[in-house]
Coordinates of C-alpha atoms in Angstrom, one line a residue:
Chain A
X21 CA 0.1 -0.1 0.1
X22 CA 1.2 3.4 -0.8
X23 CA 2.4 5.1 2.7
X24 CA 1.8 8.6 0.9
X25 CA -1.9 8.1 1.2
X26 CA -3.7 9.6 4.2
X27 CA -4.8 7.5 7.5
X28 CA -8.5 6.3 7.7
X29 CA -8.7 9.0 11.0
X30 CA -7.4 11.8 8.4
X31 CA -9.7 10.7 5.6
X32 CA -12.6 11.0 8.0
X33 CA -11.8 14.4 9.1
X34 CA -10.7 15.8 6.1
X35 CA -14.4 14.4 4.6
X36 CA -16.2 16.9 7.2
X37 CA -14.2 20.1 7.1
X38 CA -10.8 20.8 5.7
X39 CA -11.8 18.7 2.3
X40 CA -16.1 19.5 2.6
X41 CA -17.2 18.0 -0.7
X42 CA -20.0 21.5 -0.6
X43 CA -17.9 23.8 0.7
X44 CA -14.7 23.1 -0.4
X45 CA -14.9 21.2 -3.3
X46 CA -18.1 22.3 -4.4
X47 CA -19.2 18.9 -5.4
X48 CA -22.7 17.4 -5.5
X49 CA -24.4 21.0 -6.4
X50 CA -27.5 19.6 -7.9
X51 CA -29.2 18.2 -4.6
X52 CA -27.2 20.6 -2.7
X53 CA -29.5 23.5 -4.8
X54 CA -32.4 21.5 -5.1
X55 CA -33.4 19.6 -2.0
X56 CA -32.8 22.1 0.6
X57 CA -35.9 24.1 0.4
X58 CA -36.6 22.3 3.8
X59 CA -34.8 20.0 6.2
X60 CA -36.9 17.0 5.7
X61 CA -36.0 16.5 2.2
X62 CA -33.0 17.5 2.6
X63 CA -31.8 15.0 5.0
X64 CA -33.5 12.1 3.3
X65 CA -31.4 12.9 0.4
X66 CA -28.3 12.7 2.7
X67 CA -29.6 9.5 4.3
X68 CA -29.7 8.1 0.7
X69 CA -26.1 9.2 -0.5
X70 CA -24.2 8.3 2.3
X71 CA -25.7 4.9 2.0
X72 CA -24.6 4.7 -1.6
X73 CA -21.4 6.4 -0.6
X74 CA -20.6 3.8 1.8
X75 CA -21.8 0.8 0.1
X76 CA -19.8 1.9 -3.2
X77 CA -16.5 3.0 -1.3
X78 CA -16.9 -0.6 0.7
X79 CA -17.4 -2.6 -2.8
X80 CA -14.6 -0.6 -5.2
X81 CA -12.2 -1.4 -2.0
X82 CA -12.7 -4.8 -2.2
X83 CA -12.2 -5.2 -5.6
X84 CA -9.7 -2.8 -6.2
X85 CA -7.1 -5.0 -7.2
X86 CA -9.3 -6.4 -10.0
X87 CA -10.1 -3.4 -11.6
X88 CA -8.8 -2.7 -14.9
X89 CA -7.5 1.2 -15.8
X90 CA -9.5 1.3 -18.7
X91 CA -12.5 -0.1 -17.0
X92 CA -12.5 1.2 -13.6
X93 CA -14.8 4.2 -14.2
X94 CA -17.2 1.4 -15.9
X95 CA -17.2 -0.4 -13.0
X96 CA -17.6 2.5 -10.4
X97 CA -21.0 3.6 -12.5
X98 CA -22.2 0.4 -12.7
X99 CA -21.3 -0.2 -8.7
X100 CA -23.1 3.5 -7.9
X101 CA -26.2 2.6 -10.1
X102 CA -27.1 -0.7 -8.2
X103 CA -26.9 1.4 -5.0
X104 CA -29.3 4.3 -6.1
X105 CA -31.3 2.0 -7.6
X106 CA -31.7 0.0 -4.0
X107 CA -31.8 3.2 -2.4
X108 CA -35.2 4.4 -4.5
X109 CA -36.8 1.4 -4.1
X110 CA -36.5 1.5 -0.5
X111 CA -38.0 5.1 -0.6
X112 CA -40.4 4.8 -2.4
X113 CA -41.7 1.5 -0.5
X114 CA -41.1 2.8 3.2
X115 CA -41.2 6.4 2.7
X116 CA -43.2 7.0 -0.1
X117 CA -44.3 10.8 -0.2
X118 CA -40.9 11.7 0.5
X119 CA -40.0 9.3 -2.5
X120 CA -42.4 11.3 -4.5
X121 CA -41.1 14.8 -3.7
X122 CA -37.5 14.1 -4.0
X123 CA -39.1 13.0 -7.8
X124 CA -36.0 12.5 -10.1
X125 CA -33.1 13.9 -7.7
X126 CA -33.3 10.3 -6.0
X127 CA -31.9 8.7 -9.3
X128 CA -29.9 11.5 -10.0
X129 CA -27.5 10.4 -6.9
X130 CA -26.0 8.3 -9.8
X131 CA -24.1 11.4 -11.5
X132 CA -23.3 12.8 -7.7
X133 CA -19.2 13.4 -8.7
X134 CA -18.9 13.2 -4.8
X135 CA -19.9 9.3 -5.2
X136 CA -17.2 8.7 -8.3
X137 CA -14.7 11.1 -7.1
X138 CA -14.4 9.0 -3.7
X139 CA -14.3 5.7 -5.4
X140 CA -11.4 6.9 -7.4
X141 CA -9.4 8.9 -5.0
X142 CA -10.0 6.6 -2.3
X143 CA -12.1 3.1 -2.7
X144 CA -9.8 2.4 -5.8
X145 CA -6.2 3.0 -3.9
X146 CA -6.9 2.0 -0.2
X147 CA -8.6 -0.9 2.2
X148 CA -12.1 -1.4 3.5
X149 CA -11.5 0.4 6.5
X150 CA -9.7 3.7 4.8
X151 CA -12.3 3.6 2.4
X152 CA -15.5 3.4 4.8
X153 CA -13.7 6.5 7.2
X154 CA -13.3 8.2 4.1
X155 CA -17.1 7.8 3.1
X156 CA -18.7 8.0 6.6
X157 CA -16.3 11.3 6.9
X158 CA -17.8 12.8 3.3
X159 CA -21.5 11.8 4.1
X160 CA -20.8 14.0 7.6
X161 CA -19.6 16.9 5.4
X162 CA -22.1 16.6 3.1
X163 CA -25.0 16.2 5.3
X164 CA -23.4 19.1 7.4
X165 CA -23.5 21.1 4.2
X166 CA -27.1 20.6 3.4
X167 CA -28.2 20.9 7.1
X168 CA -27.1 24.5 7.5
X169 CA -28.4 25.3 3.9
X170 CA -31.9 23.9 4.7
X171 CA -31.5 25.3 7.7
X172 CA -31.5 28.9 6.6
X173 CA -33.9 28.4 3.8
X174 CA -36.6 26.8 6.0
X175 CA -36.3 29.3 9.2
X176 CA -36.1 32.0 7.2
X177 CA -38.7 30.9 4.4
X178 CA -41.2 29.4 6.0
X179 CA -40.6 29.8 9.7
X180 CA -40.4 26.2 10.5
X181 CA -37.5 23.6 11.1
X182 CA -38.1 20.1 10.2
X183 CA -41.8 21.0 9.8
X184 CA -42.0 22.2 13.6
X185 CA -42.4 26.0 13.8
X186 CA -40.0 27.5 15.2
X187 CA -40.6 31.8 14.6
X188 CA -44.0 33.7 15.9
X189 CA -46.7 33.9 13.7
X190 CA -45.8 37.0 12.6
X191 CA -43.0 35.9 10.7
X192 CA -43.9 37.0 7.3
X193 CA -41.3 34.0 5.7
X194 CA -39.4 35.1 2.6
X195 CA -40.9 33.2 0.4
X196 CA -38.2 33.8 -2.0
X197 CA -35.7 31.3 -0.2
X198 CA -37.8 28.3 -0.4
X199 CA -37.8 29.1 -4.3
X200 CA -34.9 28.0 -6.8
X201 CA -33.3 31.4 -6.6
X202 CA -32.8 31.0 -2.6
X203 CA -30.9 28.0 -3.0
X204 CA -28.1 30.0 -5.0
X205 CA -28.8 33.1 -2.5
X206 CA -27.9 31.4 0.3
X207 CA -25.3 28.7 -0.9
X208 CA -23.6 31.8 -2.3
X209 CA -23.6 33.6 1.2
X210 CA -22.7 30.4 3.3
X211 CA -19.6 29.8 0.9
X212 CA -18.4 33.3 1.2
X213 CA -19.0 32.9 5.2
X214 CA -16.5 29.5 5.0
X215 CA -14.2 31.2 2.8
X216 CA -14.0 34.5 4.7
X217 CA -13.8 32.5 8.3
X218 CA -10.8 30.1 6.4
X219 CA -8.9 32.9 5.1
X220 CA -8.8 34.3 8.8
X221 CA -7.7 31.1 10.0
X222 CA -5.0 31.1 7.6
X223 CA -3.9 34.9 8.4
X224 CA -3.8 33.8 12.2
X225 CA -1.7 30.9 11.5
X226 CA 0.5 33.1 9.5
X227 CA 0.8 35.5 12.0
X228 CA 2.0 33.3 14.3
X229 CA 4.2 31.6 12.2
X230 CA 6.1 34.9 11.4
X231 CA 6.3 35.4 15.4
X232 CA 8.0 32.3 15.9
X233 CA 10.0 33.2 13.2
X234 CA 11.3 36.3 14.6
X235 CA 11.2 35.2 18.1
Chain B
X1 CA -7.9 -21.6 -31.7
X2 CA -9.3 -19.9 -34.5
X3 CA -8.2 -15.8 -34.5
X4 CA -12.0 -15.1 -34.1
X5 CA -11.6 -17.3 -30.8
X6 CA -8.5 -15.5 -29.7
X7 CA -10.1 -12.1 -29.8
X8 CA -12.8 -13.1 -28.0
X9 CA -10.7 -14.6 -25.1
X10 CA -8.8 -11.3 -25.2
X11 CA -12.2 -9.3 -24.8
X12 CA -13.2 -11.5 -22.0
X13 CA -9.7 -11.0 -19.9
X14 CA -10.2 -7.4 -20.1
X15 CA -14.1 -7.5 -19.1
X16 CA -14.6 -10.5 -17.2
X17 CA -15.3 -8.1 -13.9
X18 CA -17.9 -5.8 -15.5
X19 CA -20.0 -9.0 -16.8
X20 CA -19.9 -10.7 -13.8
X21 CA -21.1 -7.6 -11.5
X22 CA -23.5 -6.8 -13.8
X23 CA -24.8 -10.3 -13.4
X24 CA -24.5 -10.2 -9.6
X25 CA -25.9 -6.5 -9.4
X26 CA -28.9 -7.6 -11.5
X27 CA -29.6 -10.5 -9.8
X28 CA -29.3 -8.4 -6.8
X29 CA -31.7 -5.8 -8.0
X30 CA -34.2 -8.5 -9.6
X31 CA -34.4 -9.8 -5.6
X32 CA -35.0 -6.0 -4.2
X33 CA -37.5 -5.6 -6.7
X34 CA -39.8 -8.7 -5.6
X35 CA -39.0 -8.2 -2.3
X36 CA -40.1 -4.8 -2.1
X37 CA -43.0 -4.2 -5.0
X38 CA -45.9 -5.3 -3.1
X39 CA -45.3 -2.6 -0.8
X40 CA -44.9 -0.1 -3.4
X41 CA -48.0 -1.4 -5.4
X42 CA -50.0 -0.8 -2.2
X43 CA -48.7 2.6 -1.7
X44 CA -50.1 3.5 -5.1
X45 CA -53.2 2.0 -4.4
X46 CA -53.5 4.1 -1.0
X47 CA -52.7 7.0 -2.9
X48 CA -55.4 6.6 -5.9
X49 CA -58.2 5.6 -3.1
X50 CA -57.0 8.9 -1.6
X51 CA -57.7 10.7 -5.2
X52 CA -60.5 9.1 -6.5
X53 CA -62.9 11.6 -5.0
X54 CA -61.0 14.5 -7.3
X55 CA -61.3 12.5 -10.1
X56 CA -64.9 11.5 -10.0
X57 CA -66.9 14.5 -8.7
X58 CA -69.0 13.6 -5.6
X59 CA -67.3 10.1 -5.3
X60 CA -66.6 8.3 -1.9
X61 CA -63.8 6.4 -0.8
X62 CA -65.8 4.0 1.2
X63 CA -68.0 2.7 -2.1
X64 CA -65.7 1.5 -4.4
X65 CA -65.2 -1.2 -6.3
X66 CA -62.1 -3.0 -7.6
X67 CA -62.8 -4.7 -11.1
X68 CA -60.8 -6.1 -13.7
X69 CA -61.8 -5.5 -17.6
X70 CA -60.5 -7.7 -20.0
X71 CA -58.2 -6.3 -22.8
X72 CA -56.6 -7.3 -25.7
X73 CA -56.4 -10.6 -23.8
X74 CA -55.0 -8.8 -20.2
X75 CA -57.5 -8.5 -16.9
X76 CA -56.6 -4.8 -16.5
X77 CA -57.5 -3.0 -13.0
X78 CA -60.1 -0.5 -12.8
X79 CA -62.0 1.1 -9.9
X80 CA -65.5 1.8 -10.1
X81 CA -66.9 4.6 -8.1
X82 CA -70.9 3.8 -6.8
X83 CA -73.4 5.7 -5.1
X84 CA -74.3 3.7 -1.8
X85 CA -77.0 2.1 -3.4
X86 CA -74.4 0.8 -5.7
X87 CA -75.3 2.8 -9.0
X88 CA -72.0 4.0 -10.9
X89 CA -71.2 7.3 -10.2
X90 CA -67.5 6.8 -12.7
X91 CA -64.4 4.9 -13.6
X92 CA -60.9 5.4 -12.5
X93 CA -58.8 4.1 -14.6
X94 CA -55.0 3.6 -14.2
X95 CA -52.7 4.2 -17.1
X96 CA -49.0 4.4 -18.0
X97 CA -46.8 5.5 -21.2
X98 CA -43.7 6.6 -21.9
X99 CA -42.6 10.0 -21.4
X100 CA -39.8 12.2 -22.1
X101 CA -37.4 10.9 -19.1
X102 CA -38.8 7.7 -18.0
X103 CA -42.6 6.1 -17.4
X104 CA -45.6 8.3 -16.6
X105 CA -48.4 6.6 -14.9
X106 CA -51.7 8.6 -14.7
X107 CA -55.4 8.1 -13.2
X108 CA -57.9 9.1 -15.3
X109 CA -61.6 9.4 -14.1
X110 CA -64.5 8.9 -16.3
X111 CA -67.7 9.1 -15.9
X112 CA -69.8 5.8 -16.3
X113 CA -70.8 6.2 -19.8
X114 CA -67.3 6.8 -20.9
X115 CA -68.6 10.2 -22.7
X116 CA -66.3 12.3 -20.7
X117 CA -62.9 12.8 -19.0
X118 CA -63.7 13.7 -14.9
X119 CA -60.5 14.3 -14.4
X120 CA -57.2 13.3 -14.7
X121 CA -54.0 12.7 -12.0
X122 CA -50.3 11.9 -12.4
X123 CA -49.2 9.3 -10.2
X124 CA -45.6 8.6 -10.9
X125 CA -43.5 10.5 -13.3
X126 CA -39.4 11.5 -13.5
X127 CA -39.9 14.3 -16.0
X128 CA -37.6 17.1 -16.1
X129 CA -37.8 19.3 -13.2
X130 CA -39.0 22.8 -13.4
X131 CA -40.2 21.7 -17.3
X132 CA -41.9 18.8 -17.4
X133 CA -42.7 17.9 -14.1
X134 CA -45.1 20.6 -14.6
X135 CA -47.6 17.8 -15.7
X136 CA -48.5 16.8 -12.1
X137 CA -49.7 20.4 -11.4
X138 CA -53.5 21.1 -11.1
X139 CA -53.0 23.9 -13.5
X140 CA -52.4 20.9 -16.2
X141 CA -54.1 18.3 -15.2
X142 CA -57.6 19.9 -14.9
X143 CA -57.2 21.1 -18.5
X144 CA -58.5 17.3 -19.3
X145 CA -61.5 17.7 -16.9
X146 CA -65.2 17.8 -19.4
X147 CA -63.1 17.0 -22.4
X148 CA -65.5 14.7 -24.5
X149 CA -64.0 11.1 -25.4
X150 CA -65.5 11.2 -28.8
X151 CA -62.4 12.6 -30.3
X152 CA -58.8 12.3 -29.9
X153 CA -57.4 14.8 -28.2
X154 CA -54.3 16.4 -28.9
X155 CA -51.9 18.8 -27.2
X156 CA -51.4 21.9 -29.1
X157 CA -48.6 24.8 -28.7
X158 CA -49.9 28.1 -28.2
X159 CA -53.1 28.3 -27.3
X160 CA -55.7 25.2 -27.9
X161 CA -58.6 26.6 -29.8
X162 CA -60.8 23.3 -30.6
X163 CA -62.6 21.3 -28.1
X164 CA -60.3 18.6 -28.5
X165 CA -57.6 20.3 -27.7
X166 CA -55.4 20.4 -24.8
X167 CA -53.1 23.4 -24.3
X168 CA -49.4 21.6 -24.1
X169 CA -47.1 23.2 -21.2
X170 CA -44.4 25.7 -22.5
X171 CA -41.0 23.6 -22.6
X172 CA -42.7 20.9 -22.0
X173 CA -44.1 19.6 -25.4
X174 CA -43.0 16.4 -25.1
X175 CA -44.6 15.4 -21.4
X176 CA -47.6 17.3 -22.2
X177 CA -47.7 15.0 -25.6
X178 CA -47.3 12.0 -23.6
X179 CA -50.1 12.7 -20.7
X180 CA -53.0 13.1 -23.7
X181 CA -51.5 10.0 -25.7
X182 CA -51.6 7.9 -22.3
X183 CA -55.2 9.1 -21.8
X184 CA -56.3 8.5 -25.6
X185 CA -55.2 5.0 -25.6
X186 CA -56.5 4.3 -22.5
X187 CA -60.1 5.5 -23.4
X188 CA -60.0 3.6 -27.0
X189 CA -58.7 0.1 -25.1
X190 CA -61.0 0.6 -22.2
X191 CA -63.7 2.7 -23.3
X192 CA -66.0 -0.3 -25.1
X193 CA -65.8 -2.8 -21.9
X194 CA -66.6 -0.1 -19.4
X195 CA -69.5 1.0 -21.1
X196 CA -71.0 -2.5 -21.1
X197 CA -69.9 -2.9 -17.9
X198 CA -72.1 0.3 -16.5
X199 CA -75.1 -0.5 -18.5
X200 CA -75.0 -4.0 -17.1
X201 CA -75.6 -2.2 -13.3
X202 CA -75.1 -4.3 -10.6
X203 CA -72.0 -5.9 -8.6
X204 CA -71.1 -8.8 -10.8
X205 CA -68.2 -6.3 -11.8

């Protein structure tokens, strides 16, 4: 095994913030914009994506020594499509209304670049444990990102969170946030916020390094 | 070994994993489908019962009779909405066809003699979000209510003029056409059999 590859712990932590799929890599924009009007659909999407990501990573990792370089993408896609179809059928059977609400976005998990990028970057090179940690970390990162956007949109847009009333009746509800433009506005502002915070962190680090050098 | 055989062996050596995985995944998905489809069908049936009162005006979910109608050698499930006394109020017919992205499943409400369409409801679709999925909206489905079954319906762009025309959704002509032709198809194939059942009154169904 390549010793330069990150360990399972690093993979796990990287996925949550330093390499957050939405805020850092800007991957999986379609579900990020499309299903974050409220918490319930957003969290259903996160659960389905996490299931597919974990299963696909484990599957690809366990057959990584058999992969032919020029056929690997085909194998990844085949694997992902299979698990997405399973997730889609389960939603239709056990969460029928949610499955109708999400509509084509569940089958569209197949083309979520987050998943195929983890197969390529991690699972096809590292063992089961590292791939599992990577998938869980990335899923948490994806979940955090969608939760943050959906929270802003649902609370300010409809005055509710997970369907429960959280703002007083007098709140007018900024309808635009629930509509598609609200997805772009919220995501843009949140990405700007995360970038600003990151830049500040780096500036603080630089300062302390300089101080240490001066001393 | 002949040259063609060697070529085949080379392909097999390269692609055996893909072929094997496709078979294994296919078998797995077939299992999932077999295991879950009764539940999914039940969900659809529950939803059908919920919307029947919208498709047949005045219908009550308590007086609905499920019956099978033979069409081209196959038995098709239809729902008959009755009055409390057992007289037919109308039919609800499930039908499906190919849409722009995937299969579209709809329910069609018809009067007992199948002269008029009383409502259309889209049960299942995977059309383009923001364009084709407008076929699920009441704005679109209400365009079918009150249409006569005497003439084939057609979806037209830029405003319906004639009685048998349905105003298509801008940017979703294919989805609009698909729903319209599913309705036509269902009326053509089932109309005769349903008319017979309605005049034959009673519970024989």
